[in-house]
CSV table of C-alpha atoms in Angstrom, one decimal:
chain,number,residue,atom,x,y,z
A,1,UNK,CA,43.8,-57.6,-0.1
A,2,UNK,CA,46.2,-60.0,-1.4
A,3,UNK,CA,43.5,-61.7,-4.0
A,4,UNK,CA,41.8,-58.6,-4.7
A,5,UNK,CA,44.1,-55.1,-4.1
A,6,UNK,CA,42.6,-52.2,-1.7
A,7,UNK,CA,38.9,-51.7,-1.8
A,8,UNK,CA,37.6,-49.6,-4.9
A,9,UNK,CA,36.5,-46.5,-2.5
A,10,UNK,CA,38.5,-43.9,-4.7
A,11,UNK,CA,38.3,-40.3,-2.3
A,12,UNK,CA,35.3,-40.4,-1.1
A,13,UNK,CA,33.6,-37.4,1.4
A,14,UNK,CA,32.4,-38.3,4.4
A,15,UNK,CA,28.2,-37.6,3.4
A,16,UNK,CA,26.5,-37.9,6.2
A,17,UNK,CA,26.7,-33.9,7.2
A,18,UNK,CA,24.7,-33.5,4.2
A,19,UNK,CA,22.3,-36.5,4.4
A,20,UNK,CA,21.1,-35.3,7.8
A,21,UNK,CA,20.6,-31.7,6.6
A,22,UNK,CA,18.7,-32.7,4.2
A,23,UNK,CA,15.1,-34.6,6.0
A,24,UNK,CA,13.7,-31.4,7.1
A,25,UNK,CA,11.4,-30.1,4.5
A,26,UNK,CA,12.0,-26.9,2.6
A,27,UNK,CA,15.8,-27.5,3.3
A,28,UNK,CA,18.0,-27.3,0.4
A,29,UNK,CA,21.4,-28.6,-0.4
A,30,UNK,CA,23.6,-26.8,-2.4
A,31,UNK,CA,24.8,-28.1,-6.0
A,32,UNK,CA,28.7,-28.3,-4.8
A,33,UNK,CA,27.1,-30.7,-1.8
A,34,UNK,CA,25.0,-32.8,-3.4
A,35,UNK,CA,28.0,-33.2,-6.3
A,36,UNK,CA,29.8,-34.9,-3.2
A,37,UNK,CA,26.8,-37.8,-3.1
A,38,UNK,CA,26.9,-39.0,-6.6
A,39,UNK,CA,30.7,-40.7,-5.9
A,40,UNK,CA,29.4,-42.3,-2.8
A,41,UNK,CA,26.5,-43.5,-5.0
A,42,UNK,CA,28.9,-44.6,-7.8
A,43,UNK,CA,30.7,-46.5,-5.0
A,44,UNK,CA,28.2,-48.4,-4.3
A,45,UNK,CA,28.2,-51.0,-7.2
A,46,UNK,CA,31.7,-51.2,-7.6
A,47,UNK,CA,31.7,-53.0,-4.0
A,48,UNK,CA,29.5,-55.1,-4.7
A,49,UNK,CA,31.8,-56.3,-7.5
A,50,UNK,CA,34.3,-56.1,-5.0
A,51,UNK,CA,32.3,-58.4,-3.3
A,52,UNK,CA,31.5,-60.8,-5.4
A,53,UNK,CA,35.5,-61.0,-6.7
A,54,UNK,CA,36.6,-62.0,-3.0
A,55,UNK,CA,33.8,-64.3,-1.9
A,56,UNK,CA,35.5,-67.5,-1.8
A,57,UNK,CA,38.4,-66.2,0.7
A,58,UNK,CA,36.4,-63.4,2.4
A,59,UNK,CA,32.6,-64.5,2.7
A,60,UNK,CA,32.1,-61.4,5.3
A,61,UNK,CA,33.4,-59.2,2.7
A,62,UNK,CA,30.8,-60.4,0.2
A,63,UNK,CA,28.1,-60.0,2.6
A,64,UNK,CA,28.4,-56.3,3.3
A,65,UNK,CA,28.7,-55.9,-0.2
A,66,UNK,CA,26.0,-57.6,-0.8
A,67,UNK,CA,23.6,-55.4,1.7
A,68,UNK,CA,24.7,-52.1,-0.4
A,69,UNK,CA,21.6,-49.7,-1.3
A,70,UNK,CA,21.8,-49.3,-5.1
A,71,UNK,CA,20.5,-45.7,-5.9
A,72,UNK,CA,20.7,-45.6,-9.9
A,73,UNK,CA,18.2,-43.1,-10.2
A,74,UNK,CA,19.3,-40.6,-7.8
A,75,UNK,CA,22.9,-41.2,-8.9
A,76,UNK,CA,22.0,-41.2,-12.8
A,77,UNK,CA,19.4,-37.9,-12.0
A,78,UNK,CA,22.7,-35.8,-10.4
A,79,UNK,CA,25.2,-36.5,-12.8
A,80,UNK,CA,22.4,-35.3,-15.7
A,81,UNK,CA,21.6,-32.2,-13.6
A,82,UNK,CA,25.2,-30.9,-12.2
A,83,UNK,CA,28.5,-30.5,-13.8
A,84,UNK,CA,31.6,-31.3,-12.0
A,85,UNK,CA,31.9,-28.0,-10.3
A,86,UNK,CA,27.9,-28.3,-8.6
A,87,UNK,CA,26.7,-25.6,-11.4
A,88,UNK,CA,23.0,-26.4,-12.3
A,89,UNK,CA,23.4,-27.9,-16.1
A,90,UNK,CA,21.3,-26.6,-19.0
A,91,UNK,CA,20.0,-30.2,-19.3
A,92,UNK,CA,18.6,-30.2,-16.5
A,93,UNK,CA,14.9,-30.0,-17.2
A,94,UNK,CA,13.8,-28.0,-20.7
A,95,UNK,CA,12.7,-25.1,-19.1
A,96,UNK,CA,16.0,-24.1,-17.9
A,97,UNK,CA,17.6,-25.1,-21.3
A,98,UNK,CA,15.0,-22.7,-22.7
A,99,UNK,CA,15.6,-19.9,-20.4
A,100,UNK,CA,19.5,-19.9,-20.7
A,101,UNK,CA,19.1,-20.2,-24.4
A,102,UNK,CA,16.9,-17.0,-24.6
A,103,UNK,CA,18.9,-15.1,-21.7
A,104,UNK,CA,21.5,-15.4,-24.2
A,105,UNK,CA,20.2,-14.2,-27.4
A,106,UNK,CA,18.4,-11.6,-25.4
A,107,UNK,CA,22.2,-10.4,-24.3
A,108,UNK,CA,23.9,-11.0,-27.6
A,109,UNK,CA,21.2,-8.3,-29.2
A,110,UNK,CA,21.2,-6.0,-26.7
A,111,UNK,CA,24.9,-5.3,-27.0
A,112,UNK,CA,25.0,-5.7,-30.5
A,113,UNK,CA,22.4,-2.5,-30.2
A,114,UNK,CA,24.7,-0.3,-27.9
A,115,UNK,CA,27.9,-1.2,-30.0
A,116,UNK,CA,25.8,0.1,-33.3
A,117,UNK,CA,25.4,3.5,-30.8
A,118,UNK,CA,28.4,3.3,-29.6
A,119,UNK,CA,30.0,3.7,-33.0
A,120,UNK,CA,27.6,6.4,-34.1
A,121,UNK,CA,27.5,8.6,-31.0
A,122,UNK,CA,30.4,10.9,-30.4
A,123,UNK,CA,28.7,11.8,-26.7
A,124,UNK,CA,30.6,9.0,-25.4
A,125,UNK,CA,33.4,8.7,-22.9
A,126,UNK,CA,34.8,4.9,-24.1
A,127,UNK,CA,33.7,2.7,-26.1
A,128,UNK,CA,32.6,-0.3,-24.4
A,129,UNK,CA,29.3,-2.1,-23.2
A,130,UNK,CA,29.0,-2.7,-19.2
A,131,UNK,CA,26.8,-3.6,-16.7
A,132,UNK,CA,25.4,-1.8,-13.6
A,133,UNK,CA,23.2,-2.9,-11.3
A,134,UNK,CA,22.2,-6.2,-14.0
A,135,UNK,CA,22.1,-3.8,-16.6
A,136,UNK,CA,23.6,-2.8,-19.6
A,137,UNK,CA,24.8,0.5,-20.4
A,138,UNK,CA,27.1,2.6,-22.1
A,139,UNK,CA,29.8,5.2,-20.5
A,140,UNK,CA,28.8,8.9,-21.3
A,141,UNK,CA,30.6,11.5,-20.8
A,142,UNK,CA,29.1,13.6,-18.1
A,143,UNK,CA,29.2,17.2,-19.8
A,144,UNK,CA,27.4,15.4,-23.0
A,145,UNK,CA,24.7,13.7,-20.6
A,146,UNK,CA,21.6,15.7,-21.9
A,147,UNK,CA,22.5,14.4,-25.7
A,148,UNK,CA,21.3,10.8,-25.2
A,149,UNK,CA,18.1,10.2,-23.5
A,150,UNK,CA,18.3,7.6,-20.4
A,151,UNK,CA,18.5,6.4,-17.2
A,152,UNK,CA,21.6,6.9,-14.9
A,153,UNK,CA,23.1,3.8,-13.0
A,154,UNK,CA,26.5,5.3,-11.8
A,155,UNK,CA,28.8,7.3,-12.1
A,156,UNK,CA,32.3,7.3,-12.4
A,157,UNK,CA,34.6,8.1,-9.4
A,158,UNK,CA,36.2,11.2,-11.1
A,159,UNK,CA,32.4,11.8,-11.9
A,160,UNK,CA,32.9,12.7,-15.9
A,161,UNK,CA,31.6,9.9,-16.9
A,162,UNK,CA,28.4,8.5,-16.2
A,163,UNK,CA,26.6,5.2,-16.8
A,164,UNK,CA,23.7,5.3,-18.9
A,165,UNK,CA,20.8,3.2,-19.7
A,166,UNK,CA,19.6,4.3,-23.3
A,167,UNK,CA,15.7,5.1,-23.3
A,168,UNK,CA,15.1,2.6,-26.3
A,169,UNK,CA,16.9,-0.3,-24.3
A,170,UNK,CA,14.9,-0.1,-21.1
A,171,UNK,CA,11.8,-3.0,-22.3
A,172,UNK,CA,14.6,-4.9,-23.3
A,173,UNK,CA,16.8,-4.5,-19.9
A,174,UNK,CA,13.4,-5.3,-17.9
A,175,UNK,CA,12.9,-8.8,-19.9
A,176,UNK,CA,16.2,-9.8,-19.7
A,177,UNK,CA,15.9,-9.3,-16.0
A,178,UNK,CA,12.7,-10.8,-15.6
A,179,UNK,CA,14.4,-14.3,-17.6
A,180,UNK,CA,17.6,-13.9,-15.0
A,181,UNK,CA,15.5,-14.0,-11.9
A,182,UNK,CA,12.9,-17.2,-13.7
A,183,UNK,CA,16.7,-19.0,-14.7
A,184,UNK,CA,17.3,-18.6,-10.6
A,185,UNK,CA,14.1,-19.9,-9.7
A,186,UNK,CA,14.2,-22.7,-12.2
A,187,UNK,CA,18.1,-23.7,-10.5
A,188,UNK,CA,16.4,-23.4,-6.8
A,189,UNK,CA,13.6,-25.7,-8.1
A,190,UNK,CA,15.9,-28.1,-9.5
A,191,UNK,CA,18.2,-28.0,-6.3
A,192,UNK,CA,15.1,-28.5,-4.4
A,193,UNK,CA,14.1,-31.8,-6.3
A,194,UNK,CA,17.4,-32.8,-5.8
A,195,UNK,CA,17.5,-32.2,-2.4
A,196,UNK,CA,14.0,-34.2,-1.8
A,197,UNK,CA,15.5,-37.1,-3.6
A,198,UNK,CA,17.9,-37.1,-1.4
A,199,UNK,CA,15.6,-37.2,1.7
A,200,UNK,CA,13.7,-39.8,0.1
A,201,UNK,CA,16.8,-42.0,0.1
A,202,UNK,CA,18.5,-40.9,3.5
């Protein structure tokens, strides 16, 4: 300690909670958890160098450094698929970059499309774009319902408004929630990778 200063351990967690949940197959760890493994991984190296700093007056120091695992490609493969908070990142594998790119132009047109009605369209109640049930609609005033075709979601507690679905925007609603549910099978894919990777290395 006196040669060298404190060992370079930073605040590491405590892993092995999540390496033992993660050898059974089809288990999956969670982005947040698995973000808790790539500091331990980073750790690794920087001990060794530790290690090899302190040999002369600490020899047993240098050994255990020495016997590290060094895990670059698990480490380097979870810092290029999670961002600090454990969120899947776009990067993570093309499809996924993809998807998220098309999720949002799909959502960018579609309420550019209900804005344009809701400027030209006296029938409604306030003039804003919403979502109900991962759908976007538009609030209509309940006495002008039968004026614009669609499909009701909700309604509002005082009931004179009601939240419609517009008949032209339906095909465009369903795709947009077809690529939501593919982006959350192409994050649950990813995790799952991850998560074998980790079982690999256990």
């Amino acid at each position: 300690l006196s040669t060298a200063g404190p060992l370079p351990l930073g605040s590491l967690s405590d892993i092995r909670p999540l390496v033992d949940r993660a050898p059974p197959p089809g288990s999956l760890l969670e982005g947040r958890e698995l973000n808790q493994i790539g500091p331990v991984l980073e750790a690794s190296p920087q001990l060794m160098a530790y290690g090899r700093g302190v040999r002369a007056v600490a020899p047993d120091v240098a050994r255990l450094g020495d016997g590290l695992p060094r895990l670059p490609g698990l480490r380097d493969r979870l810092l290029a698929c999670l961002d600090p908070e454990g969120a899947v990142a776009d990067g993570a594998s093309p499809r996924l970059r993809q998807l998220r790119r098309d999720i949002r132009e799909k959502r960018r047109r579609i309420v550019a499309d209900l804005e344009r009605m809701l400027a030209a369209n006296d029938a409604v109640a306030e003039r804003f774009v919403t979502l109900r049930h991962e759908r976007y609609v538009i609030p209509i005033r309940s006495d002008a319902r039968g004026r614009v075709r669609g499909i009701v979601h909700d309604r509002s507690q005082s009931g004179q408004t009601v939240f419609l679905e517009p008949e032209f925007l339906v095909d465009a609603n369903n795709e947009l929630v077809e690529q939501v549910r593919a982006e959350e099978q192409e994050q649950q894919r990813i995790l799952a990778e991850l998560t074998a990777l980790v079982r690999e290395h256990a």
